[in-house]
C-alpha positions as semicolon CSV with decimal commas, in nm:
position;residue;x (nm);y (nm);z (nm)
1;M;-2,723;-2,584;1,303
2;I;-2,466;-2,338;1,486
3;L;-2,188;-2,548;1,413
4;F;-2,330;-2,570;1,031
5;W;-2,292;-2,219;1,048
6;A;-1,974;-2,190;1,236
7;M;-1,835;-2,425;0,996
8;S;-1,951;-2,287;0,657
9;F;-1,781;-1,954;0,769
10;G;-1,481;-2,094;0,870
11;L;-1,493;-1,988;1,239
12;A;-1,476;-2,357;1,388
13;G;-1,136;-2,373;1,153
14;E;-1,227;-2,561;0,936
15;P;-1,093;-2,464;0,548
16;L;-1,338;-2,301;0,363
17;V;-1,369;-2,401;-0,013
18;T;-1,643;-2,195;-0,158
19;E;-1,633;-2,057;-0,443
20;G;-1,751;-1,711;-0,291
21;F;-1,430;-1,745;-0,020
22;E;-1,210;-1,839;-0,255
23;A;-1,300;-1,544;-0,487
24;A;-1,337;-1,305;-0,198
25;K;-0,941;-1,411;-0,150
26;A;-0,896;-1,401;-0,447
27;R;-1,017;-1,037;-0,484
28;H;-0,784;-0,990;-0,187
29;L;-0,489;-1,057;-0,329
30;R;-0,533;-0,951;-0,639
31;V;-0,555;-0,536;-0,459
32;Q;-0,245;-0,640;-0,267
33;S;-0,051;-0,774;-0,594
34;V;-0,171;-0,482;-0,830
35;S;-0,032;-0,205;-0,529
36;M;0,235;-0,385;-0,516
37;G;0,337;-0,408;-0,896
38;V;0,233;0,000;-0,918
39;L;0,467;0,059;-0,645
40;A;0,728;-0,136;-0,746
41;S;0,699;-0,016;-1,083
42;W;0,711;0,351;-0,934
43;S;1,034;0,280;-0,777
44;V;1,226;0,176;-1,067
45;V;1,113;0,448;-1,302
46;N;1,227;0,645;-0,966
47;L;1,518;0,465;-0,904
48;G;1,632;0,533;-1,294
49;V;1,533;0,848;-1,392
50;G;1,628;0,988;-1,053
51;G;1,995;0,839;-1,065
52;V;2,020;0,962;-1,418
53;G;1,891;1,325;-1,287
54;A;2,151;1,320;-1,071
55;V;2,482;1,265;-1,269
56;I;2,331;1,511;-1,538
57;A;2,200;1,783;-1,331
58;E;2,283;2,174;-1,374
59;S;2,224;2,267;-1,016
60;P;2,269;2,148;-0,639
61;R;1,904;2,168;-0,615
62;Q;1,835;1,976;-0,915
63;E;2,091;1,715;-0,799
64;G;1,945;1,733;-0,471
65;F;1,560;1,605;-0,603
66;W;1,686;1,327;-0,807
67;A;1,919;1,213;-0,564
68;G;1,654;1,213;-0,289
69;N;1,380;1,097;-0,489
70;A;1,649;0,767;-0,627
71;G;1,751;0,718;-0,254
72;W;1,359;0,730;-0,152
73;N;1,270;0,472;-0,371
74;L;1,516;0,211;-0,289
75;V;1,287;0,196;0,023
76;N;0,999;0,154;-0,203
77;L;1,100;-0,116;-0,397
78;G;1,207;-0,338;-0,080
79;I;0,889;-0,237;0,036
80;A;0,744;-0,348;-0,266
81;T;0,949;-0,711;-0,298
82;S;0,851;-0,767;0,047
83;G;0,504;-0,691;-0,060
84;L;0,467;-0,904;-0,340
85;A;0,647;-1,206;-0,170
86;S;0,380;-1,187;0,142
87;V;0,130;-1,224;-0,142
88;G;0,244;-1,574;-0,269
89;A;0,274;-1,655;0,112
90;K;-0,149;-1,559;0,160
91;R;-0,229;-1,764;-0,125
92;T;-0,165;-2,064;0,103
93;S;-0,197;-1,971;0,451
94;I;-0,536;-1,778;0,424
95;T;-0,775;-2,066;0,456
96;T;-1,034;-1,941;0,633
97;G;-1,300;-1,660;0,627
98;P;-1,170;-1,489;0,985
99;Q;-0,826;-1,542;0,895
100;L;-0,924;-1,367;0,559
101;L;-1,118;-1,060;0,710
102;K;-0,809;-1,057;0,985
103;A;-0,580;-0,998;0,674
104;Q;-0,792;-0,728;0,475
105;N;-0,824;-0,585;0,837
106;N;-0,456;-0,588;0,899
107;L;-0,389;-0,388;0,527
108;E;-0,644;-0,140;0,579
109;R;-0,518;-0,029;0,928
110;A;-0,162;-0,064;0,799
111;L;-0,275;0,148;0,481
112;L;-0,446;0,392;0,713
113;V;-0,117;0,437;0,930
114;N;0,080;0,505;0,612
115;I;-0,157;0,780;0,496
116;G;-0,057;0,947;0,842
117;L;0,277;0,861;0,805
118;D;0,256;1,038;0,422
119;V;0,149;1,367;0,583
120;A;0,372;1,342;0,743
121;Y;0,681;1,291;0,514
122;M;0,547;1,618;0,309
123;M;0,549;1,806;0,605
124;A;0,902;1,706;0,669
125;G;0,992;1,809;0,285
126;L;0,865;2,152;0,400
127;A;1,066;2,167;0,640
128;V;1,413;2,035;0,474
129;R;1,286;2,263;0,178
130;E;1,242;2,540;0,459
131;R;1,575;2,478;0,638
132;G;1,775;2,489;0,331
133;L;1,638;2,831;0,222
134;R;1,699;2,928;0,539
135;V;2,113;2,823;0,538
136;E;2,103;2,882;0,129
137;D;2,203;2,499;0,101
138;P;2,039;2,480;-0,260
139;R;2,052;2,068;-0,228
140;L;1,863;2,078;0,122
141;Q;1,610;2,208;-0,061
142;G;1,612;1,983;-0,372
143;F;1,587;1,712;-0,063
144;G;1,330;1,875;0,057
145;D;1,150;1,906;-0,258
146;A;1,180;1,510;-0,311
147;L;1,035;1,477;0,002
148;L;0,745;1,685;-0,116
149;V;0,687;1,475;-0,440
150;Q;0,760;1,108;-0,281
151;G;0,521;1,180;0,025
152;G;0,286;1,338;-0,223
153;F;0,270;1,009;-0,424
154;L;0,256;0,770;-0,171
155;F;-0,064;0,938;-0,015
156;V;-0,224;0,945;-0,325
157;F;-0,122;0,562;-0,374
158;D;-0,187;0,490;-0,040
159;I;-0,565;0,633;-0,048
160;G;-0,606;0,435;-0,330
161;A;-0,498;0,132;-0,214
162;F;-0,696;0,171;0,112
163;A;-0,992;0,237;-0,128
164;A;-0,978;-0,056;-0,371
165;S;-0,921;-0,296;-0,024
166;R;-1,293;-0,166;0,103
167;R;-1,476;-0,201;-0,221
168;S;-1,318;-0,538;-0,239
169;R;-1,457;-0,616;0,057
170;R;-1,817;-0,431;0,045
171;R;-1,894;-0,713;-0,189
172;D;-1,861;-0,978;0,070
173;V;-2,017;-0,764;0,347
174;Y;-2,356;-0,938;0,283
175;Q;-2,232;-1,299;0,141
176;P;-1,935;-1,345;0,324
177;F;-1,704;-1,625;0,138
178;S;-2,060;-1,811;0,033
179;S;-2,201;-1,721;-0,336
180;T;-2,401;-2,040;-0,292
181;R;-2,637;-1,912;-0,052
182;P;-2,955;-1,736;-0,194
């Protein structure tokens, strides 16, 4: 009986092919795909608007702000591209319940770390803006403003992605990976 239970949950290393497991895996991958799609879209818009804004800026502070937004989103676009690529790999590499649970936990842990980093980005933005005020460097002030905006967006984004992952996973708490059980 214990061996049957272990195999039905994928604990014995056997791939789960139940409808419940596939649905849970699809929800997990959808959370990642949608999140990375949102981040990629934000990045592309900020790269375009930031690049144009930096060129047509009428003041050094505006130039710093728009250039800072564009620069920051080069990194975001790299993260989003990498994240989208990892979703494709996970479609075939996650074959058991424990692997899925580990992937879900890893995603949520990374998002919690990112939320902390987002707060640090915003604090750094305040510090850079304040430094720009003290040394009378408007371009530095603009960079600080850009850090505040980008950190704020990422803070909201990461909280949303974390909440979506938790909500998706909660459906699996009582009947993990099997919709055939009563």
